[in-house]
Coordinates of C-alpha atoms in Angstrom, one line a residue:
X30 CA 130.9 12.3 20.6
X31 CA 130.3 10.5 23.7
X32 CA 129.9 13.8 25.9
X33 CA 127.5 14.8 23.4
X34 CA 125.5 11.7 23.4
X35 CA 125.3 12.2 26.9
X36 CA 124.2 15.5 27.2
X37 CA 121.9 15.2 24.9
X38 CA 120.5 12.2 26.7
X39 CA 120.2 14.7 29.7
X40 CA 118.6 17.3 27.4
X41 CA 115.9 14.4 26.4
X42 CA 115.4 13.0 30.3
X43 CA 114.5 16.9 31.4
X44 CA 112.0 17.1 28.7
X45 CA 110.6 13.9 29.7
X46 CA 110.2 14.8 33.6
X47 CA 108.5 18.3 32.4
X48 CA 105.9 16.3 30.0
X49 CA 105.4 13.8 32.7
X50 CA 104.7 16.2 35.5
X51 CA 102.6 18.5 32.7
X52 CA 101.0 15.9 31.5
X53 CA 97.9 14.8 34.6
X54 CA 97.3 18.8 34.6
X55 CA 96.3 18.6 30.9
X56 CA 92.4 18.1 30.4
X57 CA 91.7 14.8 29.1
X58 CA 90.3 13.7 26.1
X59 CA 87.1 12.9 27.0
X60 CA 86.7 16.6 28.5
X61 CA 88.2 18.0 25.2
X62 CA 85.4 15.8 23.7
X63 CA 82.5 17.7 25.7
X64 CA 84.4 21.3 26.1
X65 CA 85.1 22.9 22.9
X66 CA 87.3 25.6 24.6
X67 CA 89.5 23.1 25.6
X68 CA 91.1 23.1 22.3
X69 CA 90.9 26.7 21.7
X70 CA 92.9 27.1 18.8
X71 CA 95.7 30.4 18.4
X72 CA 94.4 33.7 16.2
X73 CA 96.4 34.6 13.3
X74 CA 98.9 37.4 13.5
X75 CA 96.5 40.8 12.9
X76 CA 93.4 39.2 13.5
X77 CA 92.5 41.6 16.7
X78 CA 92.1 44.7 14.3
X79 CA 90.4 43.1 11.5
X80 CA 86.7 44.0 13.2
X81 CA 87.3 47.6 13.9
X82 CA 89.0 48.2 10.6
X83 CA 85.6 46.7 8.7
X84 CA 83.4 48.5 11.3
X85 CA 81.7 45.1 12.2
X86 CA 79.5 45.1 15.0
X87 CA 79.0 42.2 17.4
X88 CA 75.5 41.3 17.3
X89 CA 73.8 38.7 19.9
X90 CA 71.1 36.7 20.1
X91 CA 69.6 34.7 23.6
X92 CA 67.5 31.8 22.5
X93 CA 64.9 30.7 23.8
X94 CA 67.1 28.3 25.8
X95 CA 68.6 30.8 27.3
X96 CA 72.0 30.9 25.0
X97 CA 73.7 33.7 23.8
X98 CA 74.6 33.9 20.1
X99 CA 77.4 36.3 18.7
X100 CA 77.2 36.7 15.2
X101 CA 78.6 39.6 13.1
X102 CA 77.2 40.6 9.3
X103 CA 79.7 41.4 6.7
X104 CA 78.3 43.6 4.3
X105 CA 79.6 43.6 0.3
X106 CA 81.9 45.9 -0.8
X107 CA 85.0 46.8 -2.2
X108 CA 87.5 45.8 0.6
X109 CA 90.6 45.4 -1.2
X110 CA 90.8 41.6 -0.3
X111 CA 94.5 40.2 -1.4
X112 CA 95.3 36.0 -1.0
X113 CA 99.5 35.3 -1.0
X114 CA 100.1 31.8 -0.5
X115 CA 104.1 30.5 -0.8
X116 CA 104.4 27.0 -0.5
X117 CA 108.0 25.7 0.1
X118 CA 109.1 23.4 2.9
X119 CA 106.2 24.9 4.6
X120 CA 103.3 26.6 3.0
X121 CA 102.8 30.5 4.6
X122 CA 100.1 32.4 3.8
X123 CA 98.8 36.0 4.1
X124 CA 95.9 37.9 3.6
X125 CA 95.0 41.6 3.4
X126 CA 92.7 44.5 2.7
X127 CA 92.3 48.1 2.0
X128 CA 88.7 49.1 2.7
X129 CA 87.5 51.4 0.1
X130 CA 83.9 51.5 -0.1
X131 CA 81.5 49.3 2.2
X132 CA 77.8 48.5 1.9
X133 CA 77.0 48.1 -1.6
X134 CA 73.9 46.1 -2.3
X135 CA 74.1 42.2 -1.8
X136 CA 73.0 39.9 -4.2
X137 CA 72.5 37.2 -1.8
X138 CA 73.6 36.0 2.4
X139 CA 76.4 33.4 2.9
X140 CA 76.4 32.2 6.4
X141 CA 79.8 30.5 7.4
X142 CA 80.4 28.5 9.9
X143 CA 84.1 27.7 11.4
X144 CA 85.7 25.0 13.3
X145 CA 86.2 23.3 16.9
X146 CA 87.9 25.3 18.8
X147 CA 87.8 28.7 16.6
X148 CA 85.3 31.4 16.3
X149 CA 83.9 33.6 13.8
X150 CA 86.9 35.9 12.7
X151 CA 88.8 32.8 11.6
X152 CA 86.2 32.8 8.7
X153 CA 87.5 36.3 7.9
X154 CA 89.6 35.6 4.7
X155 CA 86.5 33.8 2.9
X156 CA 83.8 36.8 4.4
X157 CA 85.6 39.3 2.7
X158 CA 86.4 36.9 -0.6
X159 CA 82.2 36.3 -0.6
X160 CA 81.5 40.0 0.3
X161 CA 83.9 41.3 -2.5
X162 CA 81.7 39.1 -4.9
X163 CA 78.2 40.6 -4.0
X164 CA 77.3 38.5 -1.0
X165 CA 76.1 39.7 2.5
X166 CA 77.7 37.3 4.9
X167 CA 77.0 36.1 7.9
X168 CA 79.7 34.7 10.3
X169 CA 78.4 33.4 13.8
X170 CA 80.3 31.7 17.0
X171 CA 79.1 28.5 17.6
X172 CA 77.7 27.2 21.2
X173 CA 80.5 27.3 23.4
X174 CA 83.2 29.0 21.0
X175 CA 84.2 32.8 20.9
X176 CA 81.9 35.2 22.1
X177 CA 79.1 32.8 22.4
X178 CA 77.9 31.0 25.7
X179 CA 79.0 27.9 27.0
X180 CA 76.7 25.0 26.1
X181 CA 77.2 21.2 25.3
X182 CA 78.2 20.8 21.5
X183 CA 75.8 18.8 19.6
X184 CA 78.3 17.5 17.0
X185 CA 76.0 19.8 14.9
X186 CA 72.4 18.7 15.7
X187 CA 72.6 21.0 19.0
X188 CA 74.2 23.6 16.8
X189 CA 71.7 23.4 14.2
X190 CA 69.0 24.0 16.8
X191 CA 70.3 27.1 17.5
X192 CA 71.3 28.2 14.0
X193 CA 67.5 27.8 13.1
X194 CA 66.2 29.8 15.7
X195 CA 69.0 32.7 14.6
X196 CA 67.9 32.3 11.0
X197 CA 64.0 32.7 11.9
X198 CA 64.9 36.2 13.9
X199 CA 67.0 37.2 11.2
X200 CA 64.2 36.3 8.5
X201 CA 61.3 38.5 10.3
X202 CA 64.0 41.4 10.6
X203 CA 64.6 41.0 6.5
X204 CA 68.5 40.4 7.4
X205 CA 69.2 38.3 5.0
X206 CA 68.8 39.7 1.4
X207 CA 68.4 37.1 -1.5
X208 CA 69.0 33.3 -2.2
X209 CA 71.2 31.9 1.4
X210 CA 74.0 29.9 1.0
X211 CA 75.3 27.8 3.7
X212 CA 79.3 27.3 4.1
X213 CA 80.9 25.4 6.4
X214 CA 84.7 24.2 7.4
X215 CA 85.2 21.1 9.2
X216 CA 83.0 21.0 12.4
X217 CA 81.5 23.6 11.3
X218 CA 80.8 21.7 7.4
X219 CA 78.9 19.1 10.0
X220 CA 76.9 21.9 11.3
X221 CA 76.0 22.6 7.8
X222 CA 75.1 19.1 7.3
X223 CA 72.7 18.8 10.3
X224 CA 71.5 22.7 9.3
X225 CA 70.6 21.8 5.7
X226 CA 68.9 18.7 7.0
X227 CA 66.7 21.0 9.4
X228 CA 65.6 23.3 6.7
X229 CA 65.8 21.3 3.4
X230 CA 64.6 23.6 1.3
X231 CA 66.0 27.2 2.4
X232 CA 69.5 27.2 1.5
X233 CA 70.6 27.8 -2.8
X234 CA 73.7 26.0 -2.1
X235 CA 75.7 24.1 0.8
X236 CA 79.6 24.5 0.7
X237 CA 81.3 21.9 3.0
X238 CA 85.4 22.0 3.3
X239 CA 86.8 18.4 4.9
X240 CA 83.8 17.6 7.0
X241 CA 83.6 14.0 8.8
X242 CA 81.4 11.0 7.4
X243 CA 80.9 9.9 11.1
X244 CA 82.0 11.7 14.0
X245 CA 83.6 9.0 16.1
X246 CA 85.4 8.3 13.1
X247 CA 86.8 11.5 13.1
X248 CA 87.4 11.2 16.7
X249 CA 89.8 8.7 16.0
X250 CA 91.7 10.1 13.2
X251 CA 92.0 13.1 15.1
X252 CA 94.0 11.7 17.9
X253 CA 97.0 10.8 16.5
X254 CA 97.1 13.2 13.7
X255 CA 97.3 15.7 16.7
X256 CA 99.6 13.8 18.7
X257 CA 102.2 13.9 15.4
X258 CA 101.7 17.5 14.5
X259 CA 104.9 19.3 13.5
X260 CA 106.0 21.8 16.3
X261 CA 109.3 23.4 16.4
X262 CA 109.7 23.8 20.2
X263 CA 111.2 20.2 22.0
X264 CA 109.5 20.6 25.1
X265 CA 105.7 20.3 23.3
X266 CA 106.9 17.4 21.4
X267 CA 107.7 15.8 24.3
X268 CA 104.9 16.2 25.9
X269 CA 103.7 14.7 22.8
X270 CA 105.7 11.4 23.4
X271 CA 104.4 10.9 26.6
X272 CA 100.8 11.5 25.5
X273 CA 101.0 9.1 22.3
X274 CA 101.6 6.2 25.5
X275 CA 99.0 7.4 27.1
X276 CA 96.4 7.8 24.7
X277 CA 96.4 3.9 23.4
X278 CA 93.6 3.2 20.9
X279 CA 91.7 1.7 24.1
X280 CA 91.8 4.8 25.9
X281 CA 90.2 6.9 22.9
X282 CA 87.1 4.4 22.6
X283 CA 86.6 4.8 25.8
X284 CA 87.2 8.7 25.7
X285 CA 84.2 8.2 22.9
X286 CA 81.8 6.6 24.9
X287 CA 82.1 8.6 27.8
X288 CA 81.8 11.8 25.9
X289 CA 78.9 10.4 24.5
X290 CA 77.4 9.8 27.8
X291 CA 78.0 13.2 28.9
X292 CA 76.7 14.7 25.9
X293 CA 73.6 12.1 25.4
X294 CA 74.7 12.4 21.8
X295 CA 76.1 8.9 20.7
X296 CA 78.9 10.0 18.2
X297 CA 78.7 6.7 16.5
X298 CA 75.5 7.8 15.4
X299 CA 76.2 11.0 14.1
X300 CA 76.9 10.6 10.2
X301 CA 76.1 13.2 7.9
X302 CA 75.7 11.1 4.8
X303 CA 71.8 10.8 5.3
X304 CA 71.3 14.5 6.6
X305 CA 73.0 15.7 3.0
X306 CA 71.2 13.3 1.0
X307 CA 67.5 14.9 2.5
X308 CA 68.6 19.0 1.3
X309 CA 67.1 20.1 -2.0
X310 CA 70.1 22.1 -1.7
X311 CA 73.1 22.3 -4.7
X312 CA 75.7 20.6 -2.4
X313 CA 79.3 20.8 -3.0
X314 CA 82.1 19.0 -1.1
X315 CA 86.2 20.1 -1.3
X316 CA 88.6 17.7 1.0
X317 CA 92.7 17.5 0.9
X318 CA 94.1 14.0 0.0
X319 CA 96.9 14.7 2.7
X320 CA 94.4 15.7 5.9
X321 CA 94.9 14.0 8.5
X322 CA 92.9 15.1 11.3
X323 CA 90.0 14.3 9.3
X324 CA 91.0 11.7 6.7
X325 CA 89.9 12.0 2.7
X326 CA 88.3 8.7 3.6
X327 CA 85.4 10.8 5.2
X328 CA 84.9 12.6 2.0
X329 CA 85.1 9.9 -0.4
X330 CA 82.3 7.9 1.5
X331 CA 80.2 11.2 1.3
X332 CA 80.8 11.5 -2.0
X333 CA 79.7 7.7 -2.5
X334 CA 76.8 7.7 -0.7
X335 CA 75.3 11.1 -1.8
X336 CA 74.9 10.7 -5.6
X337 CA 73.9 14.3 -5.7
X338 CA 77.0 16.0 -4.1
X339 CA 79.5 17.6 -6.5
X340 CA 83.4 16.2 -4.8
X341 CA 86.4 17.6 -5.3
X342 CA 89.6 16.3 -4.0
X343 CA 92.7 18.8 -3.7
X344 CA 95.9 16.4 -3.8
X345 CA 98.5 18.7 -1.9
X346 CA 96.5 20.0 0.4
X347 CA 95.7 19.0 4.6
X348 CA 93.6 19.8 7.3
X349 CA 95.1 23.2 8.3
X350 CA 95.7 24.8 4.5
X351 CA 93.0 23.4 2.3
X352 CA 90.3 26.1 4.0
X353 CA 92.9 28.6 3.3
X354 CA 93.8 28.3 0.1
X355 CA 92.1 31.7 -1.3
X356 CA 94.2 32.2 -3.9
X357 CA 92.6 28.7 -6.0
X358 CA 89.8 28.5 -4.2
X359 CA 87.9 32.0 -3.3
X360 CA 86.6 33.1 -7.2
X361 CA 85.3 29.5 -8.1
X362 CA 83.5 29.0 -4.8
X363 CA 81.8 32.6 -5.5
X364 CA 81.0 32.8 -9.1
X365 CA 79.1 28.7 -7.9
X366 CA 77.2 30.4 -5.8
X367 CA 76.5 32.8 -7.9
X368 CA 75.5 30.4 -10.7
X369 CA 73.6 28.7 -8.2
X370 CA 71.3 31.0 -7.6
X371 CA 70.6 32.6 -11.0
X372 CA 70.3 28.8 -12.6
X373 CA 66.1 28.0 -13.7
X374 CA 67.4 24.6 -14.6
X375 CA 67.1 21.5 -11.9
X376 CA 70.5 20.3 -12.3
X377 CA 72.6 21.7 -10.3
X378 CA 75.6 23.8 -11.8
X379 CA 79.0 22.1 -12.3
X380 CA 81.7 23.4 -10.3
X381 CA 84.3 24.3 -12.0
X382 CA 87.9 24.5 -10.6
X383 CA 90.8 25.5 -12.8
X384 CA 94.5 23.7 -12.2
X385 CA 96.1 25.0 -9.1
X386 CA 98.4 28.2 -9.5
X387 CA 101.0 27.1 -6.9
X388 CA 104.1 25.7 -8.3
X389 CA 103.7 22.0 -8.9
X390 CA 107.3 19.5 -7.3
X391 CA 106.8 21.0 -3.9
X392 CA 105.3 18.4 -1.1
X393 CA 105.4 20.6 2.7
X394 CA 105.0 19.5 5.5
X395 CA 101.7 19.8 7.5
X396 CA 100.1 23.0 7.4
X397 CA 100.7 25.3 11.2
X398 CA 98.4 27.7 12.1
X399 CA 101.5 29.8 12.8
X400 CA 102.4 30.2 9.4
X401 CA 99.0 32.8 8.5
X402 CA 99.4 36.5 9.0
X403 CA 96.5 39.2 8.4
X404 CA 97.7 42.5 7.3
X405 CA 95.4 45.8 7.3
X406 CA 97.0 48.4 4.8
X407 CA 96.8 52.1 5.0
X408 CA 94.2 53.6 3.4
X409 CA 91.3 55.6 3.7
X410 CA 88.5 54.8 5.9
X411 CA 86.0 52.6 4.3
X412 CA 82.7 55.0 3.3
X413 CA 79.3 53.1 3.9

């Protein structure tokens, strides 16, 4: 037992020198503050050939500042969309499709907006779920993220700059067929806030998945939610270690204010709670009671201070699955939108959400971004 204390003590010290001399290479926090590309986070198995196989074209837009837009339009149709969830230990999901027939007439645009550090295709599960229901959609790369140029984030007030001078183009060339729907997840959802604040009255409805209530708040949630995020392989969790002594609650505030500096955006200031409460817009808001990155406590203030948002508050679900979760999720969100937009009345439609088909006794760990697969079965080529 000794000899194999020992050499596991060995085992731990190697780790410990790699993470300490890997560690001062690894971009700080501030620059992962102002440098969205920094945290650029891993595709999904299959994502590469989802694009070709839906014969989506990359579209771009240069502003007026000078900044290159990528955004791609998903046209509805009969894709073949399939959600399988399994939630055991860990929960593992999959999605996939079997073009049929593309380009029927939409009903309305959904624009969706994805996270920090992803880009447009991670949005492909709920473009096809929304284009399957009627919906044109509209999926776009942030400033600096995928395919888009590098520019200083906004928090979402740069970002909505941009996003109104893309919708305006898009307007004159009749792009964007009936009511609009704005959809957001996470950084984007703040987008979306800032976005529906810009043009109060143009959107039918504003989806928001786990958004933050203030975004140096979220700041420091996200820190040591990252720092403690499950990962199989030793050597990353010891980096880990040495980066949980390094990144002391002192050292994030001052990560905060120096990104702020940078960025002449003072995150302290950027809450979202006014923004929401200026739309006209049917506003609904879905948050996991087990995130951590961005903690329920975000939502629950939202949901607080904006007396017309509609809140809902999955109990099993975190940071990594709850924008996932298809399979529960996907029809409600769709046939609200829907209802949205056919409603005279000016209440706003409830949402309805039906009990959650997963088995109930199960509580996973954290979700991984390793654990979602897209799949493109054989089938004949879709006919537009």
């Amino acid at each position: 037992m000794s000899t194999l204390r020992f050499r596991l003590g060995l085992v731990i010290a190697g780790l410990a020198l790699v993470a300490a001399c890997a560690a001062p290479a690894l971009p700080s926090l501030e620059d992962r503050l102002v440098d969205p590309r920094l945290s650029r986070a891993p595709l999904p198995q299959g994502t590469e050939g989802l694009s070709e196989a839906l014969g989506a074209q990359t579209h771009y837009l240069h502003t007026r500042a000078g900044l290159r837009l990528a955004y791609t339009l998903i046209e509805p149709g009969a894709y073949g969309f399939d959600s399988q969830v399994q939630r055991a230990a860990e929960t593992r999901f999959r999605f996939s499709l079997s073009p049929r027939q593309i380009g029927q007439s939409p009903e309305s645009t959904a624009l969706l907006l994805h996270g920090w550090g992803m880009d447009r295709t991670s949005l492909y599960p709920w473009a096809l779920s929304l284009a399957e229901a009627g919906h044109r959609v509209l999926l776009v790369d942030l400033r600096g993220h995928g395919e888009s140029g590098d520019a200083p984030p906004g928090y979402g007030r740069h970002e909505a700059d941009d996003l109104v001078e893309l919708i305006s183009v898009l307007d004159a060339q009749s792009a964007l067929s009936g009511p609009l729907h704005l959809f957001g997840v996470s950084y984007g959802a703040a987008t979306a806030a800032h976005l529906s604040h810009r043009l109060p009255d143009r959107f039918a409805s504003v989806t928001l998945l786990e958004p933050f209530a203030n975004a140096a708040d979220a700041v420091r949630d996200m820190v040591p939610a990252l720092l403690d995020s499950p990962d199989p392989r030793l050597w990353q969790r010891a980096v880990r270690a040495l980066l949980r002594l390094r990144l002391t609650p002192e050292r994030v505030e001052a990560a905060i204010a120096a990104s702020s500096a940078r960025l002449g955006v003072d995150l302290e200031t950027v809450e979202l709670a006014p923004l929401l409460a200026s739309t006209s817009a049917c506003t609904l808001l879905i948050h996991g009671a087990r995130d951590r990155h961005v903690g329920v406590h975000h939502a629950r203030r939202l949901a607080a201070e904006v007396e017309a948002l509609q809140y809902r508050e999955l109990p099993l679900e975190d940071h990594i699955t709850l924008p996932l979760r298809l399979d529960w999720l996907g029809t409600p969100v769709a046939f609200w939108m829907r209802a949205v937009a056919a409603s005279e009345e000016p209440a706003c439609p409830r949402f309805q959400l039906a009990a959650d088909p997963l088995p109930e006794g199960t509580n996973p760990r954290p979700g991984r971004l390793e654990l979602i697969e897209f799949a493109l079965n054989a089938g004949p080529s879709p006919r537009r």
